[in-house]
Amino acid sequence: MDAGKLNRLVTIQRVTLVPNGSGGFTEKWQDVGTAKVRAVPVAGKEGLVAGTLQASQPWRIDMRYREDLSTADQLRAAWLPGKILTLQSVADPGDPRPGLWLVVFATAVAT
């Protein structure tokens, strides 16, 4: 993978359990690292969710290989303020591990 094409920055986030003070736990997204990526938008789509028209924008993300990334993680992208990227799939292109390919969807974050 050509490093010059990795021109956008994402923050990798992973859900953690935080004690809530009542003996239980609350889920919280925690930053676990950053990565330079190449992000390419693909055809967006619209659909009804709970009777409301919702739009989503899928992206193809190319990044350097990471063993610790899974679909349980999410990405916060600097170029998409107010949005998160939920990982729908993580594909390893094979040895000698030139990069990791992701298919993600941008979804609105409540602020």
PDB file of N, CA and C in Angstrom:
ATOM      1  N   MET A   1       0.854  -1.177   0.000  1.00  0.00           N
ATOM      2  CA  MET A   1       0.000   0.000   0.000  1.00  0.00           C
ATOM      3  C   MET A   1       0.895   1.234   0.000  1.00  0.00           C
ATOM      4  N   ASP A   2       0.583   2.174  -0.873  1.00  0.00           N
ATOM      5  CA  ASP A   2       1.345   3.411  -0.986  1.00  0.00           C
ATOM      6  C   ASP A   2       0.994   4.336   0.181  1.00  0.00           C
ATOM      7  N   ALA A   3       1.993   4.655   1.007  1.00  0.00           N
ATOM      8  CA  ALA A   3       1.760   5.498   2.196  1.00  0.00           C
ATOM      9  C   ALA A   3       1.215   6.866   1.828  1.00  0.00           C
ATOM     10  N   GLY A   4       1.536   7.379   0.635  1.00  0.00           N
ATOM     11  CA  GLY A   4       1.043   8.684   0.211  1.00  0.00           C
ATOM     12  C   GLY A   4      -0.465   8.733   0.034  1.00  0.00           C
ATOM     13  N   LYS A   5      -1.095   7.578  -0.159  1.00  0.00           N
ATOM     14  CA  LYS A   5      -2.553   7.528  -0.319  1.00  0.00           C
ATOM     15  C   LYS A   5      -3.283   7.519   1.021  1.00  0.00           C
ATOM     16  N   LEU A   6      -2.561   7.292   2.100  1.00  0.00           N
ATOM     17  CA  LEU A   6      -3.162   7.303   3.439  1.00  0.00           C
ATOM     18  C   LEU A   6      -3.179   8.750   3.927  1.00  0.00           C
ATOM     19  N   ASN A   7      -4.233   9.478   3.556  1.00  0.00           N
ATOM     20  CA  ASN A   7      -4.241  10.922   3.768  1.00  0.00           C
ATOM     21  C   ASN A   7      -5.332  11.422   4.719  1.00  0.00           C
ATOM     22  N   ARG A   8      -6.000  10.506   5.423  1.00  0.00           N
ATOM     23  CA  ARG A   8      -7.020  10.911   6.386  1.00  0.00           C
ATOM     24  C   ARG A   8      -6.741  10.225   7.724  1.00  0.00           C
ATOM     25  N   LEU A   9      -7.133  10.880   8.788  1.00  0.00           N
ATOM     26  CA  LEU A   9      -6.863  10.352  10.132  1.00  0.00           C
ATOM     27  C   LEU A   9      -8.162   9.879  10.784  1.00  0.00           C
ATOM     28  N   VAL A  10      -8.118   8.697  11.386  1.00  0.00           N
ATOM     29  CA  VAL A  10      -9.253   8.193  12.156  1.00  0.00           C
ATOM     30  C   VAL A  10      -8.786   7.847  13.563  1.00  0.00           C
ATOM     31  N   THR A  11      -9.703   7.927  14.504  1.00  0.00           N
ATOM     32  CA  THR A  11      -9.473   7.476  15.871  1.00  0.00           C
ATOM     33  C   THR A  11     -10.217   6.163  16.040  1.00  0.00           C
ATOM     34  N   ILE A  12      -9.508   5.141  16.488  1.00  0.00           N
ATOM     35  CA  ILE A  12     -10.109   3.828  16.714  1.00  0.00           C
ATOM     36  C   ILE A  12     -10.674   3.808  18.123  1.00  0.00           C
ATOM     37  N   GLN A  13     -11.935   3.394  18.232  1.00  0.00           N
ATOM     38  CA  GLN A  13     -12.600   3.347  19.531  1.00  0.00           C
ATOM     39  C   GLN A  13     -13.110   1.942  19.808  1.00  0.00           C
ATOM     40  N   ARG A  14     -13.049   1.566  21.096  1.00  0.00           N
ATOM     41  CA  ARG A  14     -13.489   0.233  21.538  1.00  0.00           C
ATOM     42  C   ARG A  14     -14.359   0.422  22.772  1.00  0.00           C
ATOM     43  N   VAL A  15     -15.425  -0.347  22.856  1.00  0.00           N
ATOM     44  CA  VAL A  15     -16.325  -0.236  24.005  1.00  0.00           C
ATOM     45  C   VAL A  15     -15.664  -0.882  25.231  1.00  0.00           C
ATOM     46  N   THR A  16     -15.787  -0.210  26.366  1.00  0.00           N
ATOM     47  CA  THR A  16     -15.272  -0.722  27.637  1.00  0.00           C
ATOM     48  C   THR A  16     -16.385  -0.647  28.673  1.00  0.00           C
ATOM     49  N   LEU A  17     -16.254  -1.441  29.713  1.00  0.00           N
ATOM     50  CA  LEU A  17     -17.218  -1.422  30.803  1.00  0.00           C
ATOM     51  C   LEU A  17     -16.667  -0.587  31.947  1.00  0.00           C
ATOM     52  N   VAL A  18     -17.437   0.414  32.374  1.00  0.00           N
ATOM     53  CA  VAL A  18     -17.034   1.332  33.436  1.00  0.00           C
ATOM     54  C   VAL A  18     -17.979   1.126  34.614  1.00  0.00           C
ATOM     55  N   PRO A  19     -17.459   0.952  35.846  1.00  0.00           N
ATOM     56  CA  PRO A  19     -18.344   0.792  37.009  1.00  0.00           C
ATOM     57  C   PRO A  19     -19.286   2.002  37.140  1.00  0.00           C
ATOM     58  N   ASN A  20     -20.566   1.715  37.419  1.00  0.00           N
ATOM     59  CA  ASN A  20     -21.546   2.803  37.509  1.00  0.00           C
ATOM     60  C   ASN A  20     -21.810   3.253  38.937  1.00  0.00           C
ATOM     61  N   GLY A  21     -21.112   2.670  39.934  1.00  0.00           N
ATOM     62  CA  GLY A  21     -21.283   3.076  41.320  1.00  0.00           C
ATOM     63  C   GLY A  21     -22.412   2.363  42.037  1.00  0.00           C
ATOM     64  N   SER A  22     -23.187   1.574  41.298  1.00  0.00           N
ATOM     65  CA  SER A  22     -24.302   0.833  41.910  1.00  0.00           C
ATOM     66  C   SER A  22     -24.084  -0.674  41.820  1.00  0.00           C
ATOM     67  N   GLY A  23     -22.836  -1.062  41.595  1.00  0.00           N
ATOM     68  CA  GLY A  23     -22.534  -2.483  41.475  1.00  0.00           C
ATOM     69  C   GLY A  23     -22.610  -3.015  40.061  1.00  0.00           C
ATOM     70  N   GLY A  24     -23.024  -2.178  39.138  1.00  0.00           N
ATOM     71  CA  GLY A  24     -23.130  -2.586  37.736  1.00  0.00           C
ATOM     72  C   GLY A  24     -22.105  -1.868  36.875  1.00  0.00           C
ATOM     73  N   PHE A  25     -22.293  -1.956  35.580  1.00  0.00           N
ATOM     74  CA  PHE A  25     -21.372  -1.335  34.638  1.00  0.00           C
ATOM     75  C   PHE A  25     -22.132  -0.599  33.551  1.00  0.00           C
ATOM     76  N   THR A  26     -21.468   0.419  33.001  1.00  0.00           N
ATOM     77  CA  THR A  26     -21.984   1.182  31.878  1.00  0.00           C
ATOM     78  C   THR A  26     -20.993   1.040  30.725  1.00  0.00           C
ATOM     79  N   GLU A  27     -21.516   0.871  29.506  1.00  0.00           N
ATOM     80  CA  GLU A  27     -20.640   0.795  28.342  1.00  0.00           C
ATOM     81  C   GLU A  27     -20.206   2.190  27.925  1.00  0.00           C
ATOM     82  N   LYS A  28     -18.925   2.341  27.624  1.00  0.00           N
ATOM     83  CA  LYS A  28     -18.383   3.625  27.192  1.00  0.00           C
ATOM     84  C   LYS A  28     -17.378   3.375  26.071  1.00  0.00           C
ATOM     85  N   TRP A  29     -17.413   4.228  25.032  1.00  0.00           N
ATOM     86  CA  TRP A  29     -16.443   4.122  23.939  1.00  0.00           C
ATOM     87  C   TRP A  29     -15.158   4.815  24.357  1.00  0.00           C
ATOM     88  N   GLN A  30     -14.045   4.101  24.236  1.00  0.00           N
ATOM     89  CA  GLN A  30     -12.744   4.621  24.634  1.00  0.00           C
ATOM     90  C   GLN A  30     -11.813   4.624  23.423  1.00  0.00           C
ATOM     91  N   ASP A  31     -11.042   5.711  23.273  1.00  0.00           N
ATOM     92  CA  ASP A  31     -10.043   5.797  22.212  1.00  0.00           C
ATOM     93  C   ASP A  31      -8.919   4.807  22.507  1.00  0.00           C
ATOM     94  N   VAL A  32      -8.556   3.993  21.501  1.00  0.00           N
ATOM     95  CA  VAL A  32      -7.473   3.025  21.687  1.00  0.00           C
ATOM     96  C   VAL A  32      -6.324   3.260  20.717  1.00  0.00           C
ATOM     97  N   GLY A  33      -6.459   4.236  19.829  1.00  0.00           N
ATOM     98  CA  GLY A  33      -5.373   4.537  18.903  1.00  0.00           C
ATOM     99  C   GLY A  33      -5.859   5.362  17.730  1.00  0.00           C
ATOM    100  N   THR A  34      -4.927   5.750  16.900  1.00  0.00           N
ATOM    101  CA  THR A  34      -5.240   6.475  15.676  1.00  0.00           C
ATOM    102  C   THR A  34      -4.566   5.766  14.510  1.00  0.00           C
ATOM    103  N   ALA A  35      -5.049   6.050  13.312  1.00  0.00           N
ATOM    104  CA  ALA A  35      -4.460   5.456  12.118  1.00  0.00           C
ATOM    105  C   ALA A  35      -4.685   6.376  10.935  1.00  0.00           C
ATOM    106  N   LYS A  36      -3.719   6.404  10.029  1.00  0.00           N
ATOM    107  CA  LYS A  36      -3.877   7.100   8.754  1.00  0.00           C
ATOM    108  C   LYS A  36      -4.539   6.126   7.796  1.00  0.00           C
ATOM    109  N   VAL A  37      -5.529   6.605   7.053  1.00  0.00           N
ATOM    110  CA  VAL A  37      -6.296   5.741   6.162  1.00  0.00           C
ATOM    111  C   VAL A  37      -6.514   6.419   4.816  1.00  0.00           C
ATOM    112  N   ARG A  38      -6.911   5.622   3.858  1.00  0.00           N
ATOM    113  CA  ARG A  38      -7.437   6.115   2.581  1.00  0.00           C
ATOM    114  C   ARG A  38      -8.920   5.799   2.632  1.00  0.00           C
ATOM    115  N   ALA A  39      -9.769   6.807   2.475  1.00  0.00           N
ATOM    116  CA  ALA A  39     -11.216   6.633   2.569  1.00  0.00           C
ATOM    117  C   ALA A  39     -11.861   6.982   1.236  1.00  0.00           C
ATOM    118  N   VAL A  40     -12.655   6.059   0.711  1.00  0.00           N
ATOM    119  CA  VAL A  40     -13.335   6.253  -0.563  1.00  0.00           C
ATOM    120  C   VAL A  40     -14.825   6.036  -0.353  1.00  0.00           C
ATOM    121  N   PRO A  41     -15.650   7.068  -0.601  1.00  0.00           N
ATOM    122  CA  PRO A  41     -17.092   6.858  -0.450  1.00  0.00           C
ATOM    123  C   PRO A  41     -17.621   5.987  -1.581  1.00  0.00           C
ATOM    124  N   VAL A  42     -18.579   5.145  -1.254  1.00  0.00           N
ATOM    125  CA  VAL A  42     -19.274   4.348  -2.267  1.00  0.00           C
ATOM    126  C   VAL A  42     -20.734   4.755  -2.245  1.00  0.00           C
ATOM    127  N   ALA A  43     -21.528   4.248  -3.140  1.00  0.00           N
ATOM    128  CA  ALA A  43     -22.910   4.696  -3.313  1.00  0.00           C
ATOM    129  C   ALA A  43     -23.674   4.714  -1.996  1.00  0.00           C
ATOM    130  N   GLY A  44     -24.255   5.864  -1.670  1.00  0.00           N
ATOM    131  CA  GLY A  44     -25.058   6.003  -0.460  1.00  0.00           C
ATOM    132  C   GLY A  44     -26.423   5.374  -0.641  1.00  0.00           C
ATOM    133  N   LYS A  45     -27.157   5.248   0.461  1.00  0.00           N
ATOM    134  CA  LYS A  45     -28.495   4.676   0.377  1.00  0.00           C
ATOM    135  C   LYS A  45     -29.407   5.339   1.391  1.00  0.00           C
ATOM    136  N   GLU A  46     -30.703   5.222   1.127  1.00  0.00           N
ATOM    137  CA  GLU A  46     -31.722   5.732   2.034  1.00  0.00           C
ATOM    138  C   GLU A  46     -32.709   4.620   2.321  1.00  0.00           C
ATOM    139  N   GLY A  47     -33.346   4.690   3.494  1.00  0.00           N
ATOM    140  CA  GLY A  47     -34.348   3.698   3.843  1.00  0.00           C
ATOM    141  C   GLY A  47     -35.145   4.161   5.037  1.00  0.00           C
ATOM    142  N   LEU A  48     -36.273   3.507   5.255  1.00  0.00           N
ATOM    143  CA  LEU A  48     -37.118   3.841   6.395  1.00  0.00           C
ATOM    144  C   LEU A  48     -36.663   3.062   7.623  1.00  0.00           C
ATOM    145  N   VAL A  49     -36.432   3.781   8.706  1.00  0.00           N
ATOM    146  CA  VAL A  49     -36.092   3.185   9.991  1.00  0.00           C
ATOM    147  C   VAL A  49     -37.072   3.755  11.003  1.00  0.00           C
ATOM    148  N   ALA A  50     -37.896   2.897  11.589  1.00  0.00           N
ATOM    149  CA  ALA A  50     -38.924   3.320  12.551  1.00  0.00           C
ATOM    150  C   ALA A  50     -39.789   4.439  11.972  1.00  0.00           C
ATOM    151  N   GLY A  51     -40.141   4.306  10.692  1.00  0.00           N
ATOM    152  CA  GLY A  51     -41.017   5.269  10.055  1.00  0.00           C
ATOM    153  C   GLY A  51     -40.371   6.582   9.664  1.00  0.00           C
ATOM    154  N   THR A  52     -39.059   6.692   9.799  1.00  0.00           N
ATOM    155  CA  THR A  52     -38.330   7.907   9.457  1.00  0.00           C
ATOM    156  C   THR A  52     -37.317   7.602   8.362  1.00  0.00           C
ATOM    157  N   LEU A  53     -37.245   8.465   7.365  1.00  0.00           N
ATOM    158  CA  LEU A  53     -36.286   8.284   6.282  1.00  0.00           C
ATOM    159  C   LEU A  53     -34.877   8.557   6.803  1.00  0.00           C
ATOM    160  N   GLN A  54     -34.004   7.577   6.683  1.00  0.00           N
ATOM    161  CA  GLN A  54     -32.622   7.686   7.148  1.00  0.00           C
ATOM    162  C   GLN A  54     -31.682   7.468   5.967  1.00  0.00           C
ATOM    163  N   ALA A  55     -30.594   8.215   5.939  1.00  0.00           N
ATOM    164  CA  ALA A  55     -29.581   8.048   4.893  1.00  0.00           C
ATOM    165  C   ALA A  55     -28.301   7.516   5.528  1.00  0.00           C
ATOM    166  N   SER A  56     -27.578   6.701   4.790  1.00  0.00           N
ATOM    167  CA  SER A  56     -26.273   6.236   5.259  1.00  0.00           C
ATOM    168  C   SER A  56     -25.289   6.317   4.103  1.00  0.00           C
ATOM    169  N   GLN A  57     -24.041   6.535   4.440  1.00  0.00           N
ATOM    170  CA  GLN A  57     -22.984   6.670   3.442  1.00  0.00           C
ATOM    171  C   GLN A  57     -21.922   5.611   3.699  1.00  0.00           C
ATOM    172  N   PRO A  58     -21.877   4.556   2.880  1.00  0.00           N
ATOM    173  CA  PRO A  58     -20.818   3.575   3.063  1.00  0.00           C
ATOM    174  C   PRO A  58     -19.477   4.108   2.571  1.00  0.00           C
ATOM    175  N   TRP A  59     -18.422   3.643   3.187  1.00  0.00           N
ATOM    176  CA  TRP A  59     -17.056   4.017   2.819  1.00  0.00           C
ATOM    177  C   TRP A  59     -16.212   2.761   2.716  1.00  0.00           C
ATOM    178  N   ARG A  60     -15.265   2.770   1.800  1.00  0.00           N
ATOM    179  CA  ARG A  60     -14.215   1.744   1.807  1.00  0.00           C
ATOM    180  C   ARG A  60     -13.004   2.411   2.439  1.00  0.00           C
ATOM    181  N   ILE A  61     -12.464   1.770   3.460  1.00  0.00           N
ATOM    182  CA  ILE A  61     -11.324   2.301   4.202  1.00  0.00           C
ATOM    183  C   ILE A  61     -10.138   1.358   4.007  1.00  0.00           C
ATOM    184  N   ASP A  62      -9.008   1.895   3.563  1.00  0.00           N
ATOM    185  CA  ASP A  62      -7.756   1.139   3.480  1.00  0.00           C
ATOM    186  C   ASP A  62      -6.836   1.665   4.565  1.00  0.00           C
ATOM    187  N   MET A  63      -6.221   0.757   5.304  1.00  0.00           N
ATOM    188  CA  MET A  63      -5.297   1.160   6.357  1.00  0.00           C
ATOM    189  C   MET A  63      -4.220   0.095   6.518  1.00  0.00           C
ATOM    190  N   ARG A  64      -3.160   0.446   7.208  1.00  0.00           N
ATOM    191  CA  ARG A  64      -2.101  -0.516   7.498  1.00  0.00           C
ATOM    192  C   ARG A  64      -2.642  -1.645   8.364  1.00  0.00           C
ATOM    193  N   TYR A  65      -2.052  -2.806   8.221  1.00  0.00           N
ATOM    194  CA  TYR A  65      -2.524  -3.995   8.920  1.00  0.00           C
ATOM    195  C   TYR A  65      -2.485  -3.813  10.437  1.00  0.00           C
ATOM    196  N   ARG A  66      -3.569  -4.240  11.093  1.00  0.00           N
ATOM    197  CA  ARG A  66      -3.672  -4.236  12.563  1.00  0.00           C
ATOM    198  C   ARG A  66      -4.346  -5.539  12.959  1.00  0.00           C
ATOM    199  N   GLU A  67      -3.741  -6.265  13.865  1.00  0.00           N
ATOM    200  CA  GLU A  67      -4.334  -7.516  14.336  1.00  0.00           C
ATOM    201  C   GLU A  67      -5.494  -7.297  15.296  1.00  0.00           C
ATOM    202  N   ASP A  68      -5.560  -6.128  15.933  1.00  0.00           N
ATOM    203  CA  ASP A  68      -6.521  -5.908  17.006  1.00  0.00           C
ATOM    204  C   ASP A  68      -7.852  -5.307  16.558  1.00  0.00           C
ATOM    205  N   LEU A  69      -8.069  -5.081  15.274  1.00  0.00           N
ATOM    206  CA  LEU A  69      -9.289  -4.422  14.802  1.00  0.00           C
ATOM    207  C   LEU A  69     -10.374  -5.452  14.496  1.00  0.00           C
ATOM    208  N   SER A  70     -11.614  -5.165  14.930  1.00  0.00           N
ATOM    209  CA  SER A  70     -12.731  -6.064  14.642  1.00  0.00           C
ATOM    210  C   SER A  70     -13.996  -5.250  14.406  1.00  0.00           C
ATOM    211  N   THR A  71     -15.056  -5.935  14.032  1.00  0.00           N
ATOM    212  CA  THR A  71     -16.332  -5.258  13.786  1.00  0.00           C
ATOM    213  C   THR A  71     -16.979  -4.767  15.080  1.00  0.00           C
ATOM    214  N   ALA A  72     -16.426  -5.108  16.227  1.00  0.00           N
ATOM    215  CA  ALA A  72     -16.921  -4.581  17.502  1.00  0.00           C
ATOM    216  C   ALA A  72     -16.406  -3.167  17.750  1.00  0.00           C
ATOM    217  N   ASP A  73     -15.412  -2.717  16.980  1.00  0.00           N
ATOM    218  CA  ASP A  73     -14.823  -1.390  17.125  1.00  0.00           C
ATOM    219  C   ASP A  73     -15.564  -0.384  16.248  1.00  0.00           C
ATOM    220  N   GLN A  74     -15.257   0.884  16.433  1.00  0.00           N
ATOM    221  CA  GLN A  74     -15.770   1.942  15.567  1.00  0.00           C
ATOM    222  C   GLN A  74     -14.666   2.950  15.317  1.00  0.00           C
ATOM    223  N   LEU A  75     -14.862   3.760  14.276  1.00  0.00           N
ATOM    224  CA  LEU A  75     -13.885   4.783  13.920  1.00  0.00           C
ATOM    225  C   LEU A  75     -14.538   6.147  14.002  1.00  0.00           C
ATOM    226  N   ARG A  76     -13.817   7.112  14.528  1.00  0.00           N
ATOM    227  CA  ARG A  76     -14.252   8.515  14.509  1.00  0.00           C
ATOM    228  C   ARG A  76     -13.347   9.207  13.504  1.00  0.00           C
ATOM    229  N   ALA A  77     -13.960   9.788  12.478  1.00  0.00           N
ATOM    230  CA  ALA A  77     -13.219  10.381  11.369  1.00  0.00           C
ATOM    231  C   ALA A  77     -13.234  11.901  11.453  1.00  0.00           C
ATOM    232  N   ALA A  78     -12.060  12.508  11.401  1.00  0.00           N
ATOM    233  CA  ALA A  78     -11.944  13.968  11.501  1.00  0.00           C
ATOM    234  C   ALA A  78     -12.673  14.675  10.363  1.00  0.00           C
ATOM    235  N   TRP A  79     -12.748  14.066   9.194  1.00  0.00           N
ATOM    236  CA  TRP A  79     -13.379  14.709   8.036  1.00  0.00           C
ATOM    237  C   TRP A  79     -14.902  14.547   8.027  1.00  0.00           C
ATOM    238  N   LEU A  80     -15.454  13.820   9.008  1.00  0.00           N
ATOM    239  CA  LEU A  80     -16.900  13.637   9.131  1.00  0.00           C
ATOM    240  C   LEU A  80     -17.357  14.070  10.517  1.00  0.00           C
ATOM    241  N   PRO A  81     -17.351  15.375  10.807  1.00  0.00           N
ATOM    242  CA  PRO A  81     -17.746  15.815  12.144  1.00  0.00           C
ATOM    243  C   PRO A  81     -19.180  15.390  12.467  1.00  0.00           C
ATOM    244  N   GLY A  82     -19.384  14.931  13.704  1.00  0.00           N
ATOM    245  CA  GLY A  82     -20.704  14.509  14.130  1.00  0.00           C
ATOM    246  C   GLY A  82     -21.096  13.134  13.637  1.00  0.00           C
ATOM    247  N   LYS A  83     -20.166  12.378  13.064  1.00  0.00           N
ATOM    248  CA  LYS A  83     -20.453  11.039  12.545  1.00  0.00           C
ATOM    249  C   LYS A  83     -19.458  10.038  13.127  1.00  0.00           C
ATOM    250  N   ILE A  84     -19.884   8.795  13.180  1.00  0.00           N
ATOM    251  CA  ILE A  84     -18.975   7.703  13.493  1.00  0.00           C
ATOM    252  C   ILE A  84     -19.022   6.723  12.335  1.00  0.00           C
ATOM    253  N   LEU A  85     -17.997   5.919  12.225  1.00  0.00           N
ATOM    254  CA  LEU A  85     -17.952   4.877  11.211  1.00  0.00           C
ATOM    255  C   LEU A  85     -18.048   3.537  11.923  1.00  0.00           C
ATOM    256  N   THR A  86     -19.157   2.830  11.709  1.00  0.00           N
ATOM    257  CA  THR A  86     -19.325   1.516  12.301  1.00  0.00           C
ATOM    258  C   THR A  86     -18.777   0.486  11.327  1.00  0.00           C
ATOM    259  N   LEU A  87     -17.955  -0.415  11.794  1.00  0.00           N
ATOM    260  CA  LEU A  87     -17.315  -1.396  10.930  1.00  0.00           C
ATOM    261  C   LEU A  87     -18.276  -2.540  10.621  1.00  0.00           C
ATOM    262  N   GLN A  88     -18.536  -2.737   9.344  1.00  0.00           N
ATOM    263  CA  GLN A  88     -19.410  -3.823   8.902  1.00  0.00           C
ATOM    264  C   GLN A  88     -18.612  -5.070   8.547  1.00  0.00           C
ATOM    265  N   SER A  89     -17.376  -4.880   8.085  1.00  0.00           N
ATOM    266  CA  SER A  89     -16.504  -6.026   7.813  1.00  0.00           C
ATOM    267  C   SER A  89     -15.057  -5.566   7.871  1.00  0.00           C
ATOM    268  N   VAL A  90     -14.182  -6.502   8.189  1.00  0.00           N
ATOM    269  CA  VAL A  90     -12.751  -6.254   8.230  1.00  0.00           C
ATOM    270  C   VAL A  90     -12.118  -7.381   7.422  1.00  0.00           C
ATOM    271  N   ALA A  91     -11.431  -7.044   6.333  1.00  0.00           N
ATOM    272  CA  ALA A  91     -10.859  -8.066   5.453  1.00  0.00           C
ATOM    273  C   ALA A  91      -9.352  -7.926   5.391  1.00  0.00           C
ATOM    274  N   ASP A  92      -8.660  -9.020   5.624  1.00  0.00           N
ATOM    275  CA  ASP A  92      -7.210  -9.078   5.513  1.00  0.00           C
ATOM    276  C   ASP A  92      -6.876  -9.447   4.072  1.00  0.00           C
ATOM    277  N   PRO A  93      -6.133  -8.592   3.344  1.00  0.00           N
ATOM    278  CA  PRO A  93      -5.839  -8.896   1.939  1.00  0.00           C
ATOM    279  C   PRO A  93      -4.835 -10.031   1.758  1.00  0.00           C
ATOM    280  N   GLY A  94      -4.270 -10.556   2.819  1.00  0.00           N
ATOM    281  CA  GLY A  94      -3.349 -11.679   2.730  1.00  0.00           C
ATOM    282  C   GLY A  94      -1.909 -11.276   2.970  1.00  0.00           C
ATOM    283  N   ASP A  95      -1.065 -12.260   3.074  1.00  0.00           N
ATOM    284  CA  ASP A  95       0.363 -12.011   3.302  1.00  0.00           C
ATOM    285  C   ASP A  95       0.982 -11.440   2.044  1.00  0.00           C
ATOM    286  N   PRO A  96       2.016 -10.619   2.127  1.00  0.00           N
ATOM    287  CA  PRO A  96       2.758 -10.255   3.327  1.00  0.00           C
ATOM    288  C   PRO A  96       2.188  -9.058   4.070  1.00  0.00           C
ATOM    289  N   ARG A  97       0.904  -9.027   4.296  1.00  0.00           N
ATOM    290  CA  ARG A  97       0.226  -8.026   5.109  1.00  0.00           C
ATOM    291  C   ARG A  97       0.494  -6.579   4.672  1.00  0.00           C
ATOM    292  N   PRO A  98       0.155  -6.263   3.409  1.00  0.00           N
ATOM    293  CA  PRO A  98       0.379  -4.890   2.950  1.00  0.00           C
ATOM    294  C   PRO A  98      -0.616  -3.892   3.513  1.00  0.00           C
ATOM    295  N   GLY A  99      -1.754  -4.344   3.950  1.00  0.00           N
ATOM    296  CA  GLY A  99      -2.756  -3.424   4.475  1.00  0.00           C
ATOM    297  C   GLY A  99      -3.969  -4.183   4.953  1.00  0.00           C
ATOM    298  N   LEU A 100      -4.939  -3.469   5.454  1.00  0.00           N
ATOM    299  CA  LEU A 100      -6.175  -4.056   5.937  1.00  0.00           C
ATOM    300  C   LEU A 100      -7.297  -3.296   5.256  1.00  0.00           C
ATOM    301  N   TRP A 101      -8.259  -3.988   4.719  1.00  0.00           N
ATOM    302  CA  TRP A 101      -9.371  -3.336   4.035  1.00  0.00           C
ATOM    303  C   TRP A 101     -10.602  -3.396   4.911  1.00  0.00           C
ATOM    304  N   LEU A 102     -11.302  -2.292   5.007  1.00  0.00           N
ATOM    305  CA  LEU A 102     -12.509  -2.219   5.824  1.00  0.00           C
ATOM    306  C   LEU A 102     -13.668  -1.753   4.974  1.00  0.00           C
ATOM    307  N   VAL A 103     -14.844  -2.207   5.274  1.00  0.00           N
ATOM    308  CA  VAL A 103     -16.072  -1.654   4.710  1.00  0.00           C
ATOM    309  C   VAL A 103     -16.842  -1.112   5.897  1.00  0.00           C
ATOM    310  N   VAL A 104     -17.116   0.174   5.873  1.00  0.00           N
ATOM    311  CA  VAL A 104     -17.762   0.819   7.023  1.00  0.00           C
ATOM    312  C   VAL A 104     -18.941   1.675   6.564  1.00  0.00           C
ATOM    313  N   PHE A 105     -19.810   2.021   7.478  1.00  0.00           N
ATOM    314  CA  PHE A 105     -20.929   2.901   7.195  1.00  0.00           C
ATOM    315  C   PHE A 105     -20.893   4.081   8.144  1.00  0.00           C
ATOM    316  N   ALA A 106     -21.086   5.279   7.630  1.00  0.00           N
ATOM    317  CA  ALA A 106     -21.139   6.472   8.454  1.00  0.00           C
ATOM    318  C   ALA A 106     -22.537   6.570   9.058  1.00  0.00           C
ATOM    319  N   THR A 107     -22.600   6.744  10.358  1.00  0.00           N
ATOM    320  CA  THR A 107     -23.875   6.899  11.042  1.00  0.00           C
ATOM    321  C   THR A 107     -23.810   8.104  11.969  1.00  0.00           C
ATOM    322  N   ALA A 108     -24.926   8.758  12.161  1.00  0.00           N
ATOM    323  CA  ALA A 108     -24.975   9.965  12.986  1.00  0.00           C
ATOM    324  C   ALA A 108     -24.733   9.641  14.450  1.00  0.00           C
ATOM    325  N   VAL A 109     -24.033  10.510  15.123  1.00  0.00           N
ATOM    326  CA  VAL A 109     -23.785  10.405  16.557  1.00  0.00           C
ATOM    327  C   VAL A 109     -24.623  11.466  17.256  1.00  0.00           C
ATOM    328  N   ALA A 110     -25.321  11.068  18.313  1.00  0.00           N
ATOM    329  CA  ALA A 110     -26.069  12.046  19.101  1.00  0.00           C
ATOM    330  C   ALA A 110     -25.076  12.926  19.868  1.00  0.00           C
ATOM    331  N   THR A 111     -25.179  14.230  19.699  1.00  0.00           N
ATOM    332  CA  THR A 111     -24.279  15.144  20.398  1.00  0.00           C
ATOM    333  C   THR A 111     -25.033  16.016  21.378  1.00  0.00           C
TER     334      THR A 111
END
